[in-house]
Coordinates of C-alpha atoms in Angstrom, one line a residue:
X22 CA -32.1 -0.8 31.9
X23 CA -30.3 1.5 29.4
X24 CA -26.9 0.1 30.4
X25 CA -28.2 -3.4 29.8
X26 CA -29.5 -2.4 26.4
X27 CA -26.2 -0.8 25.5
X28 CA -24.2 -3.8 26.6
X29 CA -26.6 -6.1 24.6
X30 CA -26.1 -3.9 21.6
X31 CA -22.3 -4.1 21.8
X32 CA -22.4 -7.9 22.2
X33 CA -24.7 -8.1 19.1
X34 CA -22.4 -5.9 17.1
X35 CA -19.4 -8.1 18.0
X36 CA -21.4 -11.0 16.6
X37 CA -22.5 -9.0 13.6
X38 CA -26.2 -9.6 14.7
X39 CA -27.3 -6.3 13.2
X40 CA -31.1 -6.6 13.8
X41 CA -30.6 -7.5 17.5
X42 CA -28.0 -4.7 17.9
X43 CA -30.3 -2.1 16.3
X44 CA -33.3 -3.1 18.4
X45 CA -31.3 -2.8 21.7
X46 CA -29.7 0.5 20.7
X47 CA -32.9 2.1 19.4
X48 CA -34.7 1.2 22.7
X49 CA -31.8 2.8 24.6
X50 CA -32.4 6.0 22.6
X51 CA -36.0 6.1 23.6
X52 CA -34.9 7.1 27.1
X53 CA -33.1 10.1 25.7
X54 CA -30.0 11.0 23.8
X55 CA -27.1 8.6 24.3
X56 CA -23.8 9.0 22.5
X57 CA -23.0 5.4 23.1
X58 CA -26.2 4.3 21.5
X59 CA -25.5 6.5 18.5
X60 CA -22.0 5.1 18.2
X61 CA -23.3 1.6 18.3
X62 CA -25.9 2.4 15.6
X63 CA -23.1 3.9 13.5
X64 CA -21.2 0.6 13.7
X65 CA -24.4 -1.2 12.6
X66 CA -24.8 1.1 9.7
X67 CA -21.2 0.5 8.7
X68 CA -21.7 -3.3 8.7
X69 CA -24.8 -2.8 6.5
X70 CA -22.9 -0.3 4.2
X71 CA -25.1 2.6 5.0
X72 CA -22.1 4.9 5.1
X73 CA -23.8 8.3 5.0
X74 CA -26.0 7.4 8.0
X75 CA -23.0 6.0 9.8
X76 CA -21.2 9.3 9.4
X77 CA -24.2 11.3 10.5
X78 CA -24.7 9.2 13.6
X79 CA -21.1 9.5 14.6
X80 CA -21.0 13.2 14.2
X81 CA -24.0 13.5 16.5
X82 CA -22.2 11.2 19.0
X83 CA -19.1 13.4 18.9
X84 CA -21.1 16.5 19.9
X85 CA -22.8 14.7 22.7
X86 CA -19.6 13.2 24.0
X87 CA -17.9 16.6 23.9
X88 CA -20.8 18.3 25.7
X89 CA -20.8 15.6 28.4
X90 CA -17.1 16.0 29.0
X91 CA -16.4 12.5 27.7
X92 CA -13.4 13.7 25.8
X93 CA -11.6 10.4 25.1
X94 CA -14.7 9.1 23.4
X95 CA -15.2 12.3 21.5
X96 CA -11.6 12.0 20.2
X97 CA -12.3 8.4 19.2
X98 CA -15.3 9.5 17.2
X99 CA -13.3 12.3 15.5
X100 CA -10.6 9.8 14.6
X101 CA -13.2 7.5 13.0
X102 CA -14.6 10.4 11.1
X103 CA -11.1 11.3 9.9
X104 CA -10.8 7.8 8.4
X105 CA -14.3 8.0 6.8
X106 CA -13.9 11.4 5.2
X107 CA -10.5 10.3 3.7
X108 CA -11.5 6.9 2.5
X109 CA -15.3 7.0 1.8
X110 CA -15.7 10.6 0.6
X111 CA -12.1 11.1 -0.6
X112 CA -12.3 14.5 1.1
X113 CA -8.9 15.0 2.6
X114 CA -9.6 18.6 3.7
X115 CA -12.5 17.4 5.8
X116 CA -10.4 14.4 7.0
X117 CA -7.6 16.8 8.2
X118 CA -10.3 18.9 10.0
X119 CA -11.6 16.0 11.9
X120 CA -8.0 14.9 12.7
X121 CA -7.4 18.3 14.3
X122 CA -10.6 17.9 16.3
X123 CA -9.5 14.5 17.5
X124 CA -6.4 16.2 18.9
X125 CA -7.9 19.4 20.2
X126 CA -10.5 17.7 22.4
X127 CA -7.7 16.0 24.3
X128 CA -5.8 19.2 24.9
X129 CA -5.0 19.6 28.6
X130 CA -6.3 16.2 29.6
X131 CA -4.3 13.6 31.5
X132 CA -2.7 10.9 29.3
X133 CA -5.0 8.0 28.6
X134 CA -5.4 5.3 26.0
X135 CA -7.1 7.9 23.8
X136 CA -3.7 9.5 23.4
X137 CA -2.4 6.2 22.0
X138 CA -5.2 6.0 19.5
X139 CA -4.5 9.6 18.5
X140 CA -0.8 8.7 18.0
X141 CA -1.8 5.9 15.6
X142 CA -4.0 8.4 13.7
X143 CA -0.8 10.1 12.6
X144 CA 0.5 7.0 10.8
X145 CA -1.6 7.3 7.5
X146 CA -0.4 10.8 7.1
X147 CA 3.3 9.9 7.2
X148 CA 5.3 8.1 4.4
X149 CA 8.6 8.0 6.5
X150 CA 9.1 4.4 7.8
X151 CA 11.2 5.7 10.7
X152 CA 8.5 8.1 11.8
X153 CA 5.8 5.4 11.5
X154 CA 8.0 3.1 13.7
X155 CA 8.3 5.8 16.3
X156 CA 4.5 6.4 16.3
X157 CA 4.0 2.6 16.8
X158 CA 6.5 2.5 19.7
X159 CA 4.8 5.4 21.4
X160 CA 1.3 4.0 20.9
X161 CA 2.4 0.6 22.1
X162 CA 3.8 2.0 25.4
X163 CA 0.6 3.9 26.0
X164 CA -1.5 0.8 25.3
X165 CA 0.5 -1.3 27.8
X166 CA 0.3 1.4 30.4
X167 CA -3.5 1.5 30.3
X168 CA -4.2 -2.1 29.3
X169 CA -5.9 -1.4 26.0
X170 CA -5.5 -4.7 24.1
X171 CA -7.0 -3.4 20.8
X172 CA -4.6 -0.5 20.8
X173 CA -1.7 -2.7 21.7
X174 CA -2.3 -5.2 18.9
X175 CA -2.9 -2.5 16.3
X176 CA 0.3 -0.7 17.3
X177 CA 2.1 -4.0 17.1
X178 CA 0.9 -4.4 13.5
X179 CA 2.1 -0.8 12.6
X180 CA 5.5 -1.6 14.2
X181 CA 5.7 -4.8 12.2
X182 CA 4.8 -3.1 8.9
X183 CA 7.4 -0.3 9.6
X184 CA 10.1 -2.9 10.3
X185 CA 9.4 -4.7 7.0
X186 CA 9.4 -1.5 4.9
X187 CA 12.6 -0.4 6.7
X188 CA 14.3 -3.7 5.8
X189 CA 13.9 -5.8 8.9
X190 CA 11.6 -8.2 7.2
X191 CA 11.9 -11.2 9.5
X192 CA 11.4 -9.2 12.7
X193 CA 8.5 -7.3 11.1
X194 CA 6.7 -10.3 9.8
X195 CA 7.0 -12.0 13.2
X196 CA 5.2 -9.0 14.8
X197 CA 2.5 -9.0 12.1
X198 CA 1.9 -12.8 12.5
X199 CA 1.6 -12.2 16.3
X200 CA -1.0 -9.4 15.6
X201 CA -3.1 -11.5 13.3
X202 CA -2.9 -14.5 15.6
X203 CA -4.4 -12.2 18.3
X204 CA -7.2 -11.3 15.9
X205 CA -8.0 -15.0 15.2
X206 CA -7.8 -15.8 18.9
X207 CA -10.5 -13.3 19.6
X208 CA -8.3 -10.9 21.6
X209 CA -9.2 -7.9 19.3
X210 CA -12.8 -6.7 19.6
X211 CA -12.9 -3.5 17.6
X212 CA -13.9 -4.2 14.0
X213 CA -11.8 -1.3 12.7
X214 CA -8.7 -2.4 14.5
X215 CA -9.1 -5.9 13.0
X216 CA -9.3 -4.4 9.5
X217 CA -6.3 -2.1 10.0
X218 CA -4.3 -5.1 11.2
X219 CA -5.1 -7.1 8.1
X220 CA -4.4 -4.2 5.8
X221 CA -1.0 -3.6 7.4
X222 CA -0.1 -7.3 7.0
X223 CA -0.9 -7.2 3.3
X224 CA 0.9 -4.0 2.8
X225 CA 4.0 -5.5 4.4
X226 CA 3.6 -8.7 2.2
X227 CA 3.5 -6.5 -0.9
X228 CA 6.7 -4.6 0.2
X229 CA 8.4 -8.0 0.9
X230 CA 6.8 -9.8 -2.0
X231 CA 5.7 -12.5 0.4
X232 CA 2.9 -14.2 -1.6
X233 CA 2.7 -17.3 0.6
X234 CA 2.0 -15.3 3.8
X235 CA -0.4 -13.0 1.9
X236 CA -2.4 -16.0 0.5
X237 CA -2.5 -17.8 3.9
X238 CA -3.9 -14.8 5.8
X239 CA -6.1 -13.5 3.0
X240 CA -8.1 -16.7 3.1
X241 CA -9.1 -15.9 6.7
X242 CA -10.3 -12.3 6.3
X243 CA -14.0 -13.1 5.9
X244 CA -13.9 -15.4 8.8
X245 CA -12.6 -12.9 11.4
X246 CA -13.4 -9.4 10.0
X247 CA -17.0 -8.4 9.7
X248 CA -16.1 -5.1 8.1
X249 CA -14.9 -6.7 4.8
X250 CA -16.2 -4.1 2.4
X251 CA -13.1 -2.0 3.0
X252 CA -10.7 -4.6 4.1
X253 CA -11.3 -7.1 1.3
X254 CA -10.6 -4.6 -1.6
X255 CA -7.7 -3.1 0.3
X256 CA -6.2 -6.6 0.7
X257 CA -6.8 -7.3 -2.9
X258 CA -5.0 -4.1 -3.9
X259 CA -1.8 -5.2 -2.0
X260 CA -2.1 -8.8 -3.2
X261 CA -2.5 -7.6 -6.8
X262 CA 0.7 -5.5 -6.4
X263 CA 2.5 -8.7 -5.3
X264 CA 1.2 -10.6 -8.3
X265 CA 2.2 -7.8 -10.7
X266 CA 5.8 -8.0 -9.5
X267 CA 5.9 -11.8 -9.6
X268 CA 4.7 -11.8 -13.2
X269 CA 1.4 -13.4 -12.5
X270 CA -0.4 -10.8 -14.5
X271 CA -3.7 -12.5 -15.3
X272 CA -4.3 -13.1 -11.6
X273 CA -3.1 -9.6 -10.7
X274 CA -5.6 -8.1 -13.2
X275 CA -8.4 -10.1 -11.7
X276 CA -7.6 -9.0 -8.1
X277 CA -7.1 -5.3 -9.0
X278 CA -10.3 -5.1 -11.1
X279 CA -12.2 -6.7 -8.2
X280 CA -10.6 -4.2 -5.8
X281 CA -11.6 -1.2 -8.0
X282 CA -15.2 -2.6 -8.2
X283 CA -15.3 -2.9 -4.5
X284 CA -14.1 0.6 -3.9
X285 CA -16.6 1.9 -6.4
X286 CA -19.3 0.6 -4.1
X287 CA -17.9 2.5 -1.2
X288 CA -14.6 4.1 0.1
X289 CA -14.1 5.9 -3.2
X290 CA -11.1 7.7 -1.8
X291 CA -9.0 4.5 -1.8
X292 CA -10.0 3.5 -5.3
X293 CA -6.9 5.3 -6.6
X294 CA -4.5 2.9 -5.0
X295 CA -5.9 -0.1 -6.9
X296 CA -6.1 2.0 -10.1
X297 CA -2.4 2.9 -9.7
X298 CA -1.3 -0.7 -9.5
X299 CA -3.4 -1.6 -12.5
X300 CA -2.0 1.3 -14.4
X301 CA 1.5 0.0 -13.6
X302 CA 0.5 -3.3 -15.0
X303 CA -0.9 -1.7 -18.2
X304 CA 2.4 0.2 -18.7
X305 CA 4.4 -3.0 -18.4
X306 CA 2.0 -4.5 -21.0
X307 CA 2.4 -1.5 -23.3
X308 CA -1.2 -0.5 -23.0
X309 CA -0.4 3.1 -22.2
X310 CA -3.6 4.7 -23.2
X311 CA -5.5 2.5 -20.7
X312 CA -2.9 3.4 -18.1
X313 CA -3.4 7.1 -18.6
X314 CA -7.1 6.7 -18.2
X315 CA -6.6 4.9 -14.9
X316 CA -4.3 7.7 -13.7
X317 CA -7.0 10.4 -14.2
X318 CA -7.8 12.2 -11.0
X319 CA -4.7 10.8 -9.2
X320 CA -2.0 12.5 -11.3
X321 CA -0.6 14.2 -8.1
X322 CA 0.4 10.8 -6.6
X323 CA 4.2 10.0 -6.7
X324 CA 3.5 6.7 -8.4
X325 CA 1.3 8.3 -11.1
X326 CA 4.0 10.9 -11.8
X327 CA 6.6 8.1 -12.1
X328 CA 4.3 6.1 -14.5
X329 CA 3.8 9.3 -16.6
X330 CA 7.5 9.6 -16.9
X331 CA 7.8 6.0 -18.0
X332 CA 5.1 6.6 -20.6
X333 CA 6.9 9.7 -21.9
X334 CA 10.1 7.8 -22.2
X335 CA 8.4 5.0 -24.1
X336 CA 7.0 7.6 -26.5
X337 CA 10.4 9.1 -27.1
X338 CA 9.7 12.3 -25.1
X339 CA 13.0 12.2 -23.3
X340 CA 13.0 15.8 -22.0
X341 CA 9.6 15.3 -20.3
X342 CA 10.6 11.9 -18.9
X343 CA 13.8 13.4 -17.5
X344 CA 12.1 16.4 -15.9
X345 CA 9.4 14.1 -14.3
X346 CA 12.1 11.8 -13.1
X347 CA 13.9 14.7 -11.4
X348 CA 10.6 15.7 -9.8
X349 CA 9.9 12.2 -8.6
X350 CA 13.2 12.0 -6.8
X351 CA 13.1 15.5 -5.4
X352 CA 12.7 15.7 -1.6
X353 CA 12.9 11.9 -0.9
X354 CA 14.9 10.9 2.1
X355 CA 18.2 9.1 1.5
X356 CA 17.4 6.2 3.8
X357 CA 13.8 5.8 2.6
X358 CA 13.3 2.5 0.7
X359 CA 10.1 3.9 -0.9
X360 CA 12.2 6.4 -3.0
X361 CA 14.0 3.6 -4.8
X362 CA 11.6 3.4 -7.9
X363 CA 12.0 7.2 -8.3
X364 CA 15.8 6.8 -8.3
X365 CA 15.6 4.0 -10.8
X366 CA 13.6 6.2 -13.1
X367 CA 16.0 9.1 -12.6
X368 CA 18.9 6.9 -13.6
X369 CA 17.2 5.7 -16.8
X370 CA 16.1 9.1 -17.9
X371 CA 19.5 10.7 -17.1
X372 CA 21.2 8.0 -19.3
X373 CA 18.6 8.7 -22.0
X374 CA 19.7 12.3 -22.3
X375 CA 23.4 11.4 -22.0
X376 CA 24.0 12.9 -18.5
X377 CA 26.1 10.0 -17.2
X378 CA 27.5 12.0 -14.3
X379 CA 24.0 12.7 -12.9
X380 CA 23.1 9.0 -13.5
X381 CA 26.1 8.0 -11.5
X382 CA 25.1 10.2 -8.6
X383 CA 21.6 8.7 -8.6
X384 CA 23.0 5.2 -8.8
X385 CA 25.2 5.9 -5.8
X386 CA 22.3 7.2 -3.9
X387 CA 20.2 4.1 -4.7
X388 CA 23.1 1.9 -3.5
X389 CA 23.1 3.8 -0.2
X390 CA 19.3 3.2 0.1
X391 CA 19.8 -0.5 -0.6
X392 CA 22.5 -0.8 2.0
X393 CA 20.4 1.0 4.6
X394 CA 17.3 -1.0 3.9
X395 CA 19.0 -4.4 3.6
X396 CA 16.2 -5.5 1.2
X397 CA 17.3 -8.0 -1.4
X398 CA 15.0 -6.5 -4.0
X399 CA 16.7 -3.1 -3.6
X400 CA 20.1 -4.8 -3.7
X401 CA 19.2 -6.2 -7.1
X402 CA 17.9 -2.8 -8.2
X403 CA 21.2 -1.2 -7.1
X404 CA 23.2 -3.8 -9.0
X405 CA 21.2 -3.2 -12.2
X406 CA 21.7 0.6 -11.8
X407 CA 25.4 0.2 -11.3
X408 CA 25.6 -2.0 -14.3
X409 CA 23.8 0.4 -16.5
X410 CA 25.9 3.4 -15.5
X411 CA 29.1 1.5 -15.7
X412 CA 28.2 0.4 -19.2
X413 CA 27.6 4.0 -20.2
X414 CA 31.0 4.9 -18.7
X415 CA 32.7 2.1 -20.6
X416 CA 33.7 0.4 -17.4
X417 CA 34.4 -3.3 -17.8
X418 CA 32.9 -4.0 -14.4
X419 CA 29.4 -3.4 -16.0
X420 CA 29.1 -7.1 -17.1
X421 CA 29.7 -8.4 -13.5
X422 CA 27.1 -6.1 -12.0
X423 CA 24.5 -6.9 -14.6
X424 CA 25.1 -10.6 -14.2
X425 CA 24.7 -10.2 -10.5
X426 CA 21.4 -8.2 -11.0
X427 CA 20.0 -11.0 -13.2
X428 CA 20.9 -13.6 -10.6
X429 CA 19.4 -11.6 -7.7
X430 CA 16.2 -10.9 -9.5
X431 CA 15.8 -14.5 -10.6
X432 CA 16.4 -15.7 -7.1
X433 CA 13.6 -13.4 -5.9
X434 CA 11.3 -14.8 -8.7
X435 CA 10.9 -11.4 -10.3
X436 CA 10.8 -12.4 -14.0
X437 CA 10.3 -9.0 -15.6
X438 CA 13.1 -7.4 -13.6
X439 CA 15.4 -10.3 -14.3
X440 CA 14.7 -10.2 -18.0
X441 CA 15.3 -6.4 -18.1
X442 CA 18.6 -6.9 -16.5
X443 CA 19.4 -9.7 -18.9
X444 CA 18.6 -7.4 -21.9
X445 CA 21.0 -4.8 -20.4
X446 CA 23.6 -7.5 -20.2
X447 CA 23.0 -8.4 -23.8
X448 CA 23.5 -4.8 -24.9
X449 CA 26.7 -4.6 -22.9
X450 CA 28.0 -7.8 -24.4
X451 CA 27.0 -6.9 -28.0
X452 CA 30.4 -5.4 -29.1
X453 CA 32.8 -7.7 -27.3
X454 CA 30.9 -11.0 -27.2
X455 CA 28.1 -11.0 -29.8
X456 CA 27.3 -14.7 -29.5
X457 CA 26.7 -14.4 -25.8
X458 CA 24.7 -11.3 -26.4
X459 CA 22.4 -13.2 -28.7
X460 CA 21.9 -15.9 -26.2
X461 CA 21.1 -13.4 -23.4
X462 CA 18.8 -11.4 -25.7
X463 CA 16.9 -14.5 -26.7
X464 CA 16.3 -15.5 -23.1
X465 CA 15.1 -12.1 -22.3
X466 CA 12.8 -12.0 -25.3
X467 CA 11.3 -15.3 -24.3
X468 CA 10.4 -14.0 -20.9
X469 CA 8.9 -10.8 -22.2
X470 CA 6.8 -12.8 -24.7
X471 CA 5.6 -15.1 -22.0
X472 CA 4.6 -12.2 -19.7
X473 CA 3.1 -10.1 -22.5
X474 CA 5.5 -7.2 -21.8
X475 CA 5.1 -5.5 -25.3
X476 CA 7.6 -2.6 -25.0
X477 CA 10.4 -4.8 -23.6
X478 CA 9.8 -7.5 -26.2
X479 CA 10.1 -4.8 -28.9
X480 CA 13.4 -3.7 -27.4
X481 CA 14.8 -7.2 -27.2
X482 CA 13.7 -8.0 -30.7
X483 CA 15.3 -4.8 -32.0
X484 CA 18.6 -5.7 -30.3
X485 CA 18.6 -9.2 -31.8
X486 CA 17.9 -7.9 -35.3
X487 CA 20.9 -5.5 -34.9
X488 CA 23.0 -8.6 -34.0
X489 CA 21.9 -10.3 -37.2
X490 CA 19.2 -12.6 -35.8
X491 CA 16.8 -12.6 -38.8
X492 CA 14.1 -14.6 -37.1
X493 CA 13.7 -12.0 -34.4
X494 CA 10.8 -9.6 -34.9
X495 CA 8.9 -7.0 -33.0
X496 CA 6.1 -8.1 -30.7
X497 CA 2.8 -8.1 -32.8
X498 CA 0.7 -5.0 -32.0

């Protein structure tokens, strides 16, 4: 009878029939402690947003699984608690403690699917695309060995995301589409696995700026993922990041504010990621005081440090900006595409203090990252960096590199980046071809005004005034 009740509870959870699930599982508990019943009730509590109760129930289930020698299930509970302490409580010390418990209960046991899940648990703690790819490959092999479909599809999504971030965009997106298709076909049963798969897809879309794919799949989240209170704001965070880059700032702001509001209702530990993207938007708009408020509490994050350096540079504190730029680039792997923004910042700050040799070194490093990643966006960033440094060196090849950067950014539909490259081109042309410089400067200014990029508009207007364009004026404050 208890087994029937447990099976009935699981079927009800899969259908998000919380009242039925609760009734079955509570009746199962009347016959004595059952870790499976407690785990099921924890899932029900999650769907109903009773997070503290969900955590309490799962901790009790962990103890019972461990005492009964059901170590794979104990490890699974500990993995789940790792996630909750990190995302809901924002308590990373507790999360790391549960991560170690997830591993320790499997010590000395024969390999099973639980070891694959444990392998996937390492991924959020790594920023190295190559390491994440290896984790995915290992988990995928274990999943196929033991026939765990949920593990297989989630590992497939991690592998796809790692491919995209590592520069193999087409191959990675095909794997992610395959994983999402498996979700929509009903092959994935675990609610958490479904959520992770969607989140990885949107993360990859942000890295590749694939707004069409993001929009298509985002529209299907609510239909297939019951556990939307975490997935929906996470997806919105990544989608907002895409819209910021594409210059669709009003839409980006709406998505990011909605994500922050969603995280405020739960999963407070992940609120920072939406706040960082909104802070980035505010810096682009010149609303630096708002950006600084958004960064409070997350100053340790690499993106926050990079934004702080950008703010310092805008305020004329070149020394602070340069030191922060150095700190941002310190320790990043040469082939890691995620270090590119830090290298771009380092180039700008080094040029600001007149250290052209150091800027050249950073530009060469960025070019190596772009070649290794094969990402078109990084190729454009490397061209812009090369153009800036060449202009500082008095190298006539600067104009060609800056023209190439403008064209690459424009082809990727990145208007702010294209206009910034165009403004650099105008500066470089100012002495030798002032009429062309005015044309490029006006085009850049028009884009900055359309976007609402106040600091860049001021810079473009200042250049045009220096070239004798009397009508040009600073952006109204």
